[in-house]
């Protein structure tokens, strides 16, 4: 491992003149403030994360402060900084943490941005080389990308598949498809549908997946080791600080990490199409799942804990609604209203469904939510769009906003700002939520 | 034409006759017999759902004895393979399955209540299309079809896909049924080019084209597509012979490009119901056992040897039905 060559982490914290001169000599690097200049591998590792977090969350992000990240001379330092990050995060947080996600995404973005600085030819050569080193043969079965497809980093329908293989190579493409293409130039079609775009995509996503796998390995190995290196632990703490700082200073909007959406009265105008549809009441098929599995988690989280996915902390309802008054007075009436509008009305012919509803809120298999039963079941998080499409396909009627989100709750969180602005402009009349 | 008695429930006596006189262990497909020890079996003895579960048979003979003695209302077998099937412990892999139920097909040209010859045949056409894509695009080969009694199960046993998880399976389903509208604009270095799905004769756009074609040719004036109003639907029906001739460009012009997009969006979302996706993404599902009796409709759940020529009303009717 490269990091080992540093003599068991010695040089990691010490000032590195070579590094500093590369940084200060980077073409458009801003050096007016000392804090812009990483002095050690440790600093450099943090700068990488900071670059990504600020770029994502900070409106005043200034790329000149990070120009060194795109200086080719930084490479040998950068590789080490990258491994430091993987190890620190792997040891302390593991592969399923927010930190890990940030590192994986930042690695992808960094490569993307670095490629952007190259000429088309350089870029093509580089991508082809990296791909060749990652792929062992020219004929790649799609199942080789199982991980990427599973994590949705690649979508099956965006790849060109033929007889089980993913087509990336131009000659291969022409040989297979030229004779079928009519009235269009096959070469041009190749460039459009596959070309550098898909190759780059595959390459970047593979690097991201490898990063994730590596973090996982580190995590698994560190479970067996006795004492993790204190420098790694310190780096890990600093990474979290950087992430937290960027969210606190610049947070909100953008749906970035921790984008702190506050719990507040529900605004049905901001509901996504699928929720609106259930609220109108369902006819026959699927009304049970629609109300209990889909609507109940959505309404309860939207009202009480809209930031569940960005904060990623498991809560119980009483953490946010200690007396259960919001559940009783706001949430249940909405859900029962929708249940009544079903034909036939839901709870009339199947009263035991109330028990199921209660269970989804975390209050166990009982008729009504009571604090003493809380925790017997878990508070179900809202279904993703993907799940809605599979389990309740008739609900999903995507509109423009849907393109940007993966969960109806994120739709709501986004839309609520828009709606607020609009309604402020229109008038100051409060919407009545209990229609 | 179909006589309705076929599709009525079987009496307990008929079930007994079926399992004792007609059923034969040889009708259980080889791919189940070979792995019989790794699978979970489930039975429904009274017609209220399979609640006798977690059964394991060490040999085909034991299964045979069980069926002949108990003559169950329905018999099921897991798509999953386990090291310890009795406790559903140590899942190792699962067949990739697609369930095309005739009564749930979103566009049917028949108006029947349950299933009939027409919609069963339409289910068969959909199955053919899916198999074509499984082989041609995904390169899968170990594919089996079972007539379930009310539709078809496609069961894929290629090792490459038996281990994939739910998320991958859900993307496979979407690919096969054409649930996403393909891009139609692509950027090259200095220009944008637009290729509608129907000018791309390969890959997913080609799959999508075939599914859209199928849908358009099976729509009727009562069909419901998201965002497609009566007028638009009427126009689609009016010009659909162009699609039959694969004259897509002309069809799109007649309809208008904006409205064309609406139509294909509606069809894409409808396509999600061509198969029951819940079955495909379930790694532990039990499926009706081929060779067993579907007692609700008095038909045999049957391994289909040749889907091109299979006719359930010839090949899946138990003898007792003829003697009713
Ligand atoms: S895309 Fe998601 S949010 Fe939009 S309608 Fe479908 S399920 Fe709802
Ligand atoms: Zn029918």
XYZ file of C-alpha atoms and ligand atoms in Angstrom:
768
model
C 0.000 0.000 0.000
C 1.264 3.423 -0.958
C 0.486 4.870 2.430
C 2.806 2.377 4.053
C 5.669 3.846 2.054
C 5.298 7.017 4.021
C 6.849 5.233 6.931
C 3.758 4.380 8.916
C 2.101 7.745 8.603
C 5.045 9.796 9.720
C 5.239 12.274 6.888
C 1.478 12.720 6.818
C 1.269 15.676 9.132
C 4.563 17.370 8.384
C 4.948 20.349 6.112
C 5.844 19.341 2.632
C 7.735 21.924 0.591
C 7.263 20.114 -2.694
C 3.553 20.019 -2.191
C 3.357 23.665 -1.196
C 5.311 24.801 -4.197
C 3.113 22.836 -6.558
C 0.080 24.425 -4.961
C 1.379 27.958 -5.137
C 2.559 27.523 -8.710
C -0.772 26.258 -9.986
C -1.893 28.560 -12.735
C -4.835 30.431 -11.319
C -4.455 29.462 -7.698
C -5.562 32.052 -5.156
C -2.815 32.433 -2.536
C -3.878 35.602 -0.786
C -4.671 33.694 2.387
C -2.552 31.060 4.063
C -5.560 28.925 4.744
C -5.974 28.322 1.020
C -2.713 26.411 0.885
C -2.486 22.815 2.080
C 0.830 22.183 3.790
C 0.774 18.462 4.309
C -0.860 15.313 3.015
C -3.289 15.675 5.865
C -4.292 19.182 4.734
C -4.536 18.110 1.145
C -6.916 15.299 2.040
C -9.193 17.734 3.855
C -9.025 20.230 0.993
C -10.342 17.600 -1.366
C -13.421 17.118 0.781
C -13.823 20.820 1.379
C -13.702 21.498 -2.361
C -16.578 19.123 -2.947
C -18.682 20.212 0.013
C -18.331 23.911 -0.782
C -18.846 23.467 -4.472
C -22.080 21.769 -3.673
C -23.406 23.993 -0.923
C -21.748 27.384 -1.082
C -23.102 29.995 -3.434
C -19.894 31.986 -3.165
C -17.745 29.018 -3.999
C -14.496 30.219 -5.554
C -12.757 27.629 -7.665
C -9.548 29.646 -7.649
C -8.987 28.567 -4.082
C -8.762 24.983 -5.237
C -7.009 25.275 -8.560
C -4.151 23.075 -7.341
C -6.496 20.113 -7.391
C -6.439 20.376 -11.171
C -2.717 20.800 -11.566
C -1.370 17.552 -13.076
C 1.763 17.884 -10.926
C -0.293 17.326 -7.799
C -0.973 13.739 -8.810
C 1.470 11.820 -6.685
C 0.394 13.765 -3.608
C -3.208 13.496 -4.495
C -3.127 9.723 -4.714
C -1.829 9.524 -1.182
C -4.348 12.048 0.093
C -7.071 9.956 -1.502
C -5.945 6.769 0.213
C -5.698 8.579 3.506
C -9.307 9.642 3.133
C -10.461 6.148 2.270
C -8.670 4.701 5.246
C -9.804 7.345 7.694
C -13.423 7.030 6.623
C -13.266 3.261 6.344
C -11.873 2.905 9.838
C -14.109 5.364 11.592
C -17.378 5.499 9.665
C -17.529 2.514 7.344
C -18.935 2.288 3.828
C -22.542 3.238 4.561
C -21.828 6.578 6.171
C -22.467 10.063 4.921
C -18.701 10.617 4.922
C -18.200 7.636 2.683
C -20.886 8.826 0.309
C -19.290 12.242 0.127
C -15.872 10.800 -0.620
C -17.214 8.507 -3.332
C -19.134 11.304 -4.979
C -16.283 13.754 -4.666
C -13.953 11.293 -6.329
C -16.337 11.043 -9.270
C -16.741 14.811 -9.515
C -13.032 15.397 -9.265
C -12.314 13.079 -12.170
C -15.118 14.624 -14.166
C -13.716 18.102 -13.596
C -10.190 17.009 -14.337
C -11.277 15.457 -17.600
C -12.991 18.717 -18.443
C -9.640 20.486 -18.453
C -8.189 18.210 -21.118
C -8.413 18.400 -24.880
C -10.734 15.951 -26.579
C -7.857 13.787 -27.712
C -6.077 13.727 -24.369
C -9.323 12.962 -22.735
C -10.145 10.116 -25.041
C -6.700 8.558 -24.610
C -6.853 8.846 -20.865
C -10.346 7.405 -20.571
C -9.494 4.529 -22.877
C -6.371 3.755 -20.898
C -8.097 3.793 -17.572
C -10.951 1.714 -18.914
C -8.535 -0.826 -20.314
C -6.874 -1.130 -16.964
C -10.209 -1.581 -15.204
C -11.712 -3.997 -17.698
C -9.997 -7.235 -18.400
C -11.485 -7.912 -21.803
C -13.077 -6.062 -24.684
C -16.213 -8.108 -24.295
C -17.879 -7.072 -21.096
C -20.992 -8.814 -19.907
C -23.517 -6.455 -18.397
C -23.597 -8.570 -15.268
C -20.037 -7.412 -14.652
C -21.593 -4.056 -13.754
C -24.041 -5.576 -11.307
C -22.816 -3.323 -8.471
C -23.107 -0.179 -10.529
C -26.552 -1.089 -11.730
C -27.663 -2.041 -8.269
C -26.537 1.278 -6.822
C -28.121 3.051 -9.815
C -24.828 4.617 -10.694
C -25.497 3.154 -14.118
C -28.943 2.559 -15.531
C -29.434 -0.543 -17.559
C -31.431 1.273 -20.206
C -28.685 3.835 -20.774
C -26.271 1.167 -21.939
C -26.285 -0.402 -25.345
C -26.619 -4.126 -24.815
C -26.335 -6.875 -27.371
C -26.269 -10.595 -26.638
C -25.490 -9.876 -23.026
C -22.537 -7.606 -23.749
C -22.143 -3.896 -23.245
C -21.065 -2.210 -26.439
C -18.404 0.450 -25.876
C -15.991 0.021 -28.765
C -16.655 1.773 -32.053
C -15.607 -1.014 -34.396
C -17.551 -3.492 -32.385
C -20.573 -1.225 -32.659
C -20.223 -0.814 -36.410
C -19.793 -4.503 -36.963
C -22.903 -5.361 -35.018
C -25.310 -2.642 -36.050
C -24.241 -0.821 -39.264
C -26.259 -3.059 -41.503
C -29.418 -2.415 -39.508
C -29.192 1.374 -39.434
C -31.142 3.103 -42.152
C -30.904 6.680 -43.335
C -28.469 7.715 -40.582
C -24.707 7.612 -40.397
C -23.709 4.716 -38.127
C -20.534 6.535 -37.018
C -22.495 9.516 -35.881
C -25.000 7.332 -34.132
C -22.151 5.670 -32.298
C -20.784 9.021 -31.168
C -24.194 10.104 -29.951
C -25.314 6.968 -28.190
C -22.048 5.645 -26.877
C -18.937 7.575 -27.849
C -16.821 9.216 -25.209
C -19.856 10.041 -23.132
C -20.763 6.514 -22.112
C -17.154 5.451 -21.896
C -16.433 8.287 -19.488
C -19.543 7.516 -17.543
C -18.590 3.885 -17.180
C -15.034 4.795 -16.250
C -16.019 7.356 -13.631
C -18.664 5.120 -12.144
C -16.234 2.251 -11.945
C -13.753 4.400 -10.095
C -16.511 5.435 -7.718
C -17.551 1.864 -7.156
C -13.956 0.824 -6.559
C -13.606 3.623 -4.043
C -16.654 2.390 -2.197
C -15.402 -1.178 -2.269
C -12.061 -0.062 -0.934
C -13.658 1.850 1.938
C -15.648 -1.269 2.726
C -12.520 -3.407 2.771
C -10.769 -0.986 5.063
C -13.791 -0.998 7.335
C -13.920 -4.775 7.473
C -10.215 -5.102 8.065
C -10.202 -2.494 10.801
C -12.802 -4.488 12.715
C -10.164 -7.096 13.216
C -7.270 -4.814 13.950
C -6.554 -3.708 17.473
C -5.825 -0.032 17.464
C -6.518 2.227 14.481
C -3.887 4.803 13.753
C -4.640 8.012 15.699
C -3.795 10.155 12.712
C -6.516 8.444 10.716
C -8.992 8.979 13.512
C -8.080 12.626 13.702
C -8.475 12.985 9.963
C -11.856 11.286 10.209
C -13.010 13.792 12.845
C -11.798 16.691 10.753
C -13.685 15.382 7.723
C -16.931 15.467 9.662
C -16.157 18.969 10.847
C -15.579 20.140 7.311
C -18.863 18.637 6.191
C -20.762 20.060 9.106
C -19.240 23.513 8.639
C -20.152 23.662 4.986
C -23.709 22.673 5.756
C -24.137 25.113 8.626
C -22.696 28.068 6.822
C -24.224 27.473 3.487
C -26.868 24.845 4.136
C -30.504 25.015 3.085
C -31.522 25.063 -0.547
C -29.687 22.773 -2.922
C -30.851 19.645 -1.106
C -27.248 19.034 -0.117
C -26.157 17.206 2.969
C -28.047 17.971 6.076
C -30.113 20.508 4.141
C -32.091 21.234 7.266
C -35.734 21.177 6.313
C -37.767 22.193 9.340
C -40.870 20.407 10.371
C -43.930 22.581 9.887
C -47.630 22.452 9.060
C -48.343 20.473 5.946
C -48.940 22.221 2.693
C -50.911 19.966 0.349
C -50.111 22.215 -2.582
C -46.562 20.940 -2.422
C -47.561 17.267 -2.466
C -46.221 15.265 -5.401
C -48.670 13.890 -7.980
C -48.681 10.421 -6.416
C -49.702 11.734 -2.990
C -52.331 14.015 -4.465
C -53.772 11.014 -6.203
C -54.073 8.951 -3.019
C -55.507 11.926 -1.167
C -58.371 11.957 -3.626
C -59.172 8.395 -2.626
C -58.423 5.165 -4.447
C -60.792 2.966 -6.315
C -60.518 -0.703 -5.402
C -57.121 -2.188 -6.289
C -54.200 -1.263 -4.121
C -56.066 1.090 -1.806
C -54.764 -0.798 1.174
C -51.096 -0.482 0.208
C -51.639 3.039 -1.036
C -52.978 4.301 2.272
C -50.982 2.218 4.706
C -47.644 1.565 3.096
C -47.401 4.681 0.999
C -49.455 7.558 2.386
C -48.987 6.975 6.107
C -45.185 7.133 6.104
C -45.222 10.025 3.667
C -47.632 12.203 5.625
C -46.066 11.460 8.981
C -42.524 12.160 7.850
C -43.476 15.191 5.776
C -45.145 16.688 8.829
C -42.783 15.602 11.582
C -39.396 14.787 10.161
C -38.987 15.956 6.583
C -35.194 15.892 6.792
C -35.053 12.163 7.518
C -33.049 11.299 4.425
C -30.535 14.085 4.658
C -30.006 13.790 8.401
C -30.157 10.066 8.203
C -30.811 9.620 11.906
C -33.429 7.128 12.979
C -36.096 8.679 15.147
C -39.312 7.726 16.817
C -42.392 9.838 16.495
C -42.259 10.895 20.125
C -38.815 12.400 19.533
C -40.507 15.023 17.419
C -44.074 14.912 18.674
C -43.678 14.112 22.390
C -47.376 14.278 23.309
C -48.567 12.736 20.044
C -50.842 15.712 19.582
C -49.731 16.336 16.024
C -50.302 12.698 15.186
C -53.798 12.819 16.660
C -54.876 16.216 15.422
C -53.175 16.618 12.089
C -51.758 13.419 10.690
C -54.387 10.784 11.408
C -57.287 12.968 10.253
C -55.576 13.459 6.899
C -54.958 9.758 6.471
C -58.449 8.751 7.586
C -59.873 11.341 5.242
C -58.090 9.749 2.325
C -59.140 6.294 3.525
C -62.773 7.342 3.610
C -62.629 8.708 0.107
C -61.617 5.282 -1.182
C -64.316 3.186 -2.712
C -65.160 1.175 -0.792
C -63.878 3.180 2.188
C -60.834 1.492 3.630
C -61.342 1.128 7.348
C -65.028 0.299 7.107
C -64.707 -3.207 5.768
C -61.260 -3.959 7.152
C -60.903 -2.491 10.614
C -57.781 -4.566 11.256
C -56.047 -2.284 8.771
C -55.993 0.351 11.484
C -53.641 -1.917 13.348
C -51.370 -2.090 10.346
C -51.421 1.642 10.001
C -50.500 2.026 13.613
C -47.643 -0.405 13.171
C -46.220 1.687 10.334
C -46.062 4.653 12.675
C -43.992 2.650 15.117
C -46.703 1.998 17.691
C -46.909 -1.769 17.332
C -49.874 -3.928 16.438
C -52.518 -1.944 18.297
C -55.649 -0.010 17.435
C -54.385 3.419 18.444
C -51.031 5.102 18.874
C -50.004 5.084 22.502
C -46.664 6.066 23.927
C -46.320 2.895 25.939
C -46.317 0.802 22.772
C -43.932 2.927 20.821
C -40.927 1.099 19.439
C -42.659 -2.265 19.103
C -42.477 -1.633 15.390
C -40.394 0.870 13.469
C -41.610 4.075 11.936
C -41.599 3.286 8.254
C -39.727 5.711 6.026
C -41.490 6.918 2.881
C -41.261 4.712 -0.209
C -38.917 5.804 -2.945
C -40.290 6.631 -6.391
C -38.738 3.414 -7.594
C -40.763 1.445 -5.079
C -43.934 3.357 -5.866
C -43.484 2.515 -9.515
C -43.186 -1.157 -8.692
C -45.767 -1.605 -5.977
C -48.310 1.012 -6.924
C -47.651 1.808 -10.572
C -50.974 3.551 -11.054
C -50.015 6.292 -8.597
C -46.948 7.639 -10.306
C -47.790 10.454 -12.720
C -44.472 12.278 -12.812
C -44.283 15.974 -13.571
C -41.300 18.277 -14.144
C -40.222 18.370 -10.498
C -40.202 14.561 -10.364
C -37.223 14.487 -12.702
C -35.036 15.949 -9.991
C -35.926 13.674 -7.122
C -35.984 10.038 -6.141
C -38.453 10.097 -3.320
C -41.847 11.753 -2.992
C -40.654 13.291 0.259
C -37.800 15.071 -1.493
C -40.340 16.314 -3.981
C -42.300 17.830 -1.129
C -39.248 19.389 0.477
C -38.277 21.015 -2.761
C -41.695 22.134 -3.798
C -42.598 23.650 -0.480
C -40.175 26.513 -1.039
C -41.566 27.216 -4.453
C -45.110 27.095 -3.218
C -44.320 29.354 -0.295
C -42.843 31.968 -2.537
C -45.779 31.805 -4.891
C -48.391 32.060 -2.222
C -46.626 34.929 -0.526
C -46.769 36.735 -3.813
C -50.413 35.984 -4.305
C -51.849 36.778 -0.932
C -51.289 36.289 2.733
C -54.199 33.913 3.206
C -53.287 30.732 5.036
C -54.160 27.482 3.382
C -56.469 25.258 5.268
C -54.880 21.873 5.430
C -57.879 19.888 6.478
C -59.929 19.954 3.333
C -64.513 -21.665 -28.736
C -63.852 -21.941 -25.036
C -66.479 -23.494 -22.888
C -66.845 -21.734 -19.613
C -66.803 -24.969 -17.537
C -63.079 -25.060 -18.008
C -62.590 -22.106 -15.794
C -64.659 -23.173 -12.821
C -63.225 -24.579 -9.570
C -62.358 -28.235 -9.153
C -64.137 -30.268 -6.471
C -62.135 -32.187 -3.845
C -63.019 -35.401 -5.661
C -61.699 -34.012 -8.913
C -58.484 -32.995 -7.170
C -58.083 -36.513 -5.862
C -58.650 -37.989 -9.266
C -56.192 -35.584 -10.790
C -53.323 -36.357 -8.449
C -53.962 -40.087 -8.247
C -54.715 -40.843 -11.882
C -53.278 -38.132 -14.052
C -50.451 -36.361 -12.321
C -46.963 -37.712 -12.912
C -43.676 -36.728 -11.327
C -42.182 -36.557 -14.823
C -44.248 -33.431 -15.437
C -42.271 -31.570 -12.790
C -39.555 -29.751 -14.737
C -36.018 -31.053 -14.587
C -34.709 -27.738 -13.213
C -36.825 -28.231 -10.111
C -36.162 -31.939 -9.668
C -32.420 -31.338 -9.837
C -32.479 -28.812 -7.046
C -35.380 -30.244 -5.084
C -33.391 -30.369 -1.830
C -32.523 -26.704 -1.980
C -36.037 -25.401 -2.457
C -38.873 -24.559 -0.136
C -42.304 -25.987 -0.936
C -45.622 -24.565 0.151
C -49.178 -25.889 0.015
C -52.681 -24.660 0.247
C -54.904 -27.460 1.462
C -58.231 -25.716 1.688
C -58.167 -22.847 -0.767
C -57.281 -19.986 1.532
C -53.719 -19.343 0.434
C -50.518 -21.302 0.946
C -50.166 -21.546 4.707
C -48.470 -24.930 4.903
C -44.981 -23.633 4.177
C -41.303 -24.353 4.728
C -41.719 -27.888 3.444
C -38.693 -29.679 2.122
C -38.480 -32.851 0.048
C -35.247 -34.718 -0.043
C -36.205 -36.783 -3.075
C -38.741 -36.561 -5.907
C -40.361 -39.718 -4.511
C -41.234 -37.971 -1.279
C -42.838 -35.135 -3.170
C -44.742 -37.648 -5.210
C -46.048 -39.397 -2.129
C -47.084 -36.137 -0.528
C -49.073 -34.982 -3.540
C -50.801 -38.307 -4.078
C -51.790 -38.554 -0.447
C -52.690 -34.970 0.326
C -54.044 -33.875 -3.089
C -53.682 -30.209 -2.175
C -55.807 -27.364 -3.435
C -52.605 -25.708 -4.657
C -48.879 -26.482 -4.590
C -45.980 -24.060 -4.723
C -42.220 -24.172 -4.864
C -39.693 -21.451 -4.139
C -37.737 -19.650 -6.809
C -35.067 -19.352 -4.145
C -32.375 -21.876 -3.385
C -31.311 -22.314 0.225
C -28.692 -24.278 2.043
C -31.314 -24.913 4.690
C -34.674 -24.535 2.991
C -36.638 -25.771 5.978
C -35.903 -22.550 7.805
C -35.329 -20.483 4.693
C -31.815 -20.227 5.961
C -28.743 -19.306 3.956
C -30.310 -18.086 0.772
C -27.917 -18.817 -2.060
C -29.653 -17.613 -5.200
C -33.027 -17.235 -6.850
C -34.436 -17.696 -10.304
C -35.257 -14.476 -12.099
C -38.979 -14.651 -12.773
C -41.588 -12.677 -14.637
C -45.255 -13.150 -14.040
C -47.566 -12.240 -16.874
C -51.102 -12.683 -15.626
C -53.686 -12.447 -18.380
C -56.250 -10.700 -16.238
C -53.816 -7.932 -15.294
C -52.583 -7.031 -18.754
C -53.119 -3.276 -19.069
C -54.352 -3.374 -22.657
C -56.536 -6.301 -23.552
C -58.689 -6.514 -26.603
C -61.178 -8.804 -24.867
C -63.654 -7.526 -22.340
C -63.828 -10.650 -20.254
C -64.099 -10.640 -16.482
C -61.407 -13.164 -15.614
C -59.358 -14.707 -18.375
C -60.317 -16.051 -21.758
C -58.706 -17.418 -24.858
C -58.080 -13.931 -26.222
C -56.258 -12.418 -23.280
C -54.358 -15.635 -22.640
C -53.092 -15.389 -26.159
C -52.147 -11.765 -25.597
C -50.248 -12.786 -22.489
C -48.420 -15.293 -24.654
C -47.438 -12.571 -27.128
C -46.069 -10.448 -24.307
C -44.104 -13.428 -23.053
C -42.621 -13.916 -26.505
C -41.509 -10.305 -26.581
C -39.887 -10.517 -23.160
C -38.064 -13.733 -24.017
C -36.782 -12.161 -27.188
C -35.222 -9.318 -25.169
C -33.913 -11.618 -22.459
C -32.006 -13.509 -25.113
C -31.122 -10.806 -27.598
C -30.185 -7.957 -25.282
C -29.360 -9.549 -21.955
C -27.803 -12.654 -23.475
C -29.650 -15.055 -21.176
C -30.251 -18.604 -22.302
C -31.534 -20.841 -19.575
C -35.117 -19.650 -19.921
C -38.223 -21.660 -19.121
C -41.873 -20.878 -19.494
C -44.682 -22.211 -17.366
C -48.373 -21.842 -17.985
C -49.651 -20.842 -14.566
C -53.355 -21.422 -15.020
C -54.166 -17.786 -15.670
C -51.106 -16.587 -17.477
C -47.439 -17.369 -17.746
C -44.323 -17.478 -15.625
C -40.991 -16.888 -17.289
C -38.227 -18.445 -15.201
C -34.596 -17.669 -15.894
C -31.916 -19.904 -14.423
C -28.709 -18.490 -15.894
C -26.197 -18.430 -13.085
C -25.172 -14.855 -13.905
C -28.535 -13.462 -12.901
C -29.569 -15.870 -10.172
C -27.437 -13.993 -7.664
C -28.440 -10.424 -8.492
C -30.326 -8.421 -5.896
C -33.691 -6.731 -5.898
C -32.436 -3.428 -7.279
C -30.861 -5.029 -10.303
C -33.985 -7.113 -10.853
C -36.143 -4.048 -10.798
C -34.002 -2.433 -13.487
C -34.193 -5.585 -15.567
C -37.975 -5.524 -15.349
C -38.094 -1.926 -16.445
C -35.793 -2.632 -19.352
C -37.828 -5.601 -20.522
C -41.235 -3.974 -20.397
C -40.124 -0.599 -21.742
C -40.959 1.470 -18.684
C -38.668 4.416 -19.448
C -38.942 6.740 -22.420
C -35.488 6.740 -24.066
C -33.553 9.972 -24.543
C -34.198 11.552 -27.876
C -31.549 14.252 -27.872
C -27.857 13.551 -27.763
C -25.014 16.026 -27.696
C -22.053 15.617 -29.947
C -19.050 17.937 -29.845
C -20.610 20.963 -31.421
C -24.148 20.003 -32.101
C -27.157 18.255 -30.754
C -28.615 15.414 -32.717
C -31.980 13.950 -32.195
C -32.799 10.316 -32.696
C -36.262 9.141 -31.871
C -36.355 5.672 -30.373
C -37.782 4.231 -33.569
C -34.786 5.136 -35.727
C -32.444 3.256 -33.415
C -32.637 -0.417 -34.393
C -30.772 -1.828 -31.379
C -30.451 -1.646 -27.627
C -33.080 -0.319 -25.296
C -34.618 2.161 -27.766
C -35.428 -0.795 -29.979
C -37.029 -2.687 -27.103
C -39.063 0.389 -26.298
C -40.205 0.690 -29.920
C -41.462 -2.880 -29.894
C -43.385 -2.406 -26.657
C -44.947 0.817 -27.869
C -45.944 -0.877 -31.071
C -47.576 -3.691 -29.174
C -49.455 -1.257 -26.966
C -50.690 0.962 -29.786
C -51.924 -1.995 -31.776
C -53.881 -3.284 -28.782
C -55.455 -0.048 -27.581
C -59.158 0.559 -27.939
C -61.327 3.599 -27.495
C -61.838 2.838 -23.814
C -58.164 2.501 -22.979
C -56.765 4.874 -20.404
C -53.344 6.402 -20.755
C -51.976 9.084 -18.450
C -52.314 12.551 -19.913
C -53.860 11.204 -23.085
C -57.350 12.580 -23.614
C -60.126 11.051 -25.680
C -59.329 13.159 -28.699
C -55.692 12.198 -28.729
C -56.536 8.562 -28.189
C -58.916 8.716 -31.118
C -56.211 10.161 -33.340
C -53.802 7.449 -32.285
C -56.350 4.792 -33.196
C -57.114 6.507 -36.458
C -53.519 6.467 -37.621
C -52.281 3.299 -36.048
C -52.077 1.372 -39.290
C -48.975 3.474 -39.907
C -47.392 1.838 -36.893
C -48.387 -1.543 -38.159
C -46.332 -0.737 -41.262
C -43.533 0.642 -39.088
C -44.047 4.043 -40.579
C -43.264 5.819 -37.322
C -42.110 9.126 -38.759
C -45.382 9.576 -40.564
C -47.360 8.543 -37.499
C -45.534 11.058 -35.353
C -46.227 13.790 -37.901
C -49.915 12.995 -38.065
C -50.198 13.054 -34.286
C -47.867 16.001 -33.784
C -44.516 15.749 -32.003
C -45.704 17.120 -28.647
C -48.694 14.880 -28.536
C -46.568 11.969 -29.686
C -44.400 12.433 -26.592
C -47.476 12.356 -24.432
C -48.577 9.103 -25.973
C -45.272 7.340 -25.483
C -44.950 8.665 -21.954
C -48.364 7.265 -21.164
C -47.478 3.938 -22.690
C -44.164 3.782 -20.818
C -45.922 4.182 -17.517
C -48.607 1.692 -18.458
C -45.963 -0.846 -19.476
C -44.943 -1.183 -15.868
C -48.053 -3.335 -15.413
C -47.234 -5.770 -18.214
C -45.659 -8.005 -15.608
C -46.226 -8.123 -11.886
C -42.961 -6.504 -10.827
C -43.478 -7.499 -7.196
C -42.902 -11.099 -8.199
C -39.706 -10.316 -10.087
C -38.049 -8.418 -7.297
C -38.968 -10.908 -4.592
C -35.984 -13.105 -3.851
C -37.955 -15.597 -1.792
C -41.219 -15.909 -3.667
C -42.964 -19.247 -4.021
C -44.528 -19.945 -7.411
C -47.171 -22.419 -8.398
C -45.527 -25.787 -8.947
C -45.538 -26.806 -12.611
C -47.610 -30.008 -13.006
C -49.872 -29.097 -10.091
C -53.539 -28.316 -10.400
C -54.847 -24.763 -10.364
C -58.028 -25.720 -8.569
C -59.713 -22.330 -8.915
C -59.872 -22.634 -12.684
C -59.421 -26.401 -13.125
C -56.333 -26.119 -15.236
C -52.922 -27.676 -15.011
C -49.958 -25.500 -14.250
C -47.836 -26.758 -17.104
C -44.278 -26.532 -18.282
C -44.437 -25.039 -21.776
C -42.196 -26.828 -24.211
C -42.850 -24.635 -27.197
C -44.329 -21.241 -26.479
C -44.827 -20.491 -30.166
C -47.423 -23.212 -30.468
C -48.660 -23.635 -26.892
C -52.411 -23.558 -26.426
C -53.605 -23.860 -22.841
C -56.993 -25.152 -23.910
C -55.315 -28.082 -25.600
C -52.321 -28.604 -23.392
C -53.363 -27.661 -19.872
C -56.847 -29.052 -19.380
C -57.019 -31.972 -16.947
C -58.936 -35.050 -18.054
C -61.680 -34.708 -15.464
C -62.883 -31.518 -17.088
C -63.873 -33.400 -20.233
C -65.972 -35.738 -18.161
C -67.947 -33.124 -16.329
S -41.857 10.361 -9.704
Fe -41.954 9.997 -7.506
S -42.818 11.851 -6.660
Fe -43.226 11.933 -8.837
S -45.262 11.029 -9.023
Fe -43.816 9.367 -9.316
S -43.574 8.479 -7.309
Fe -44.511 10.477 -7.003
Zn -60.027 -12.101 -21.741
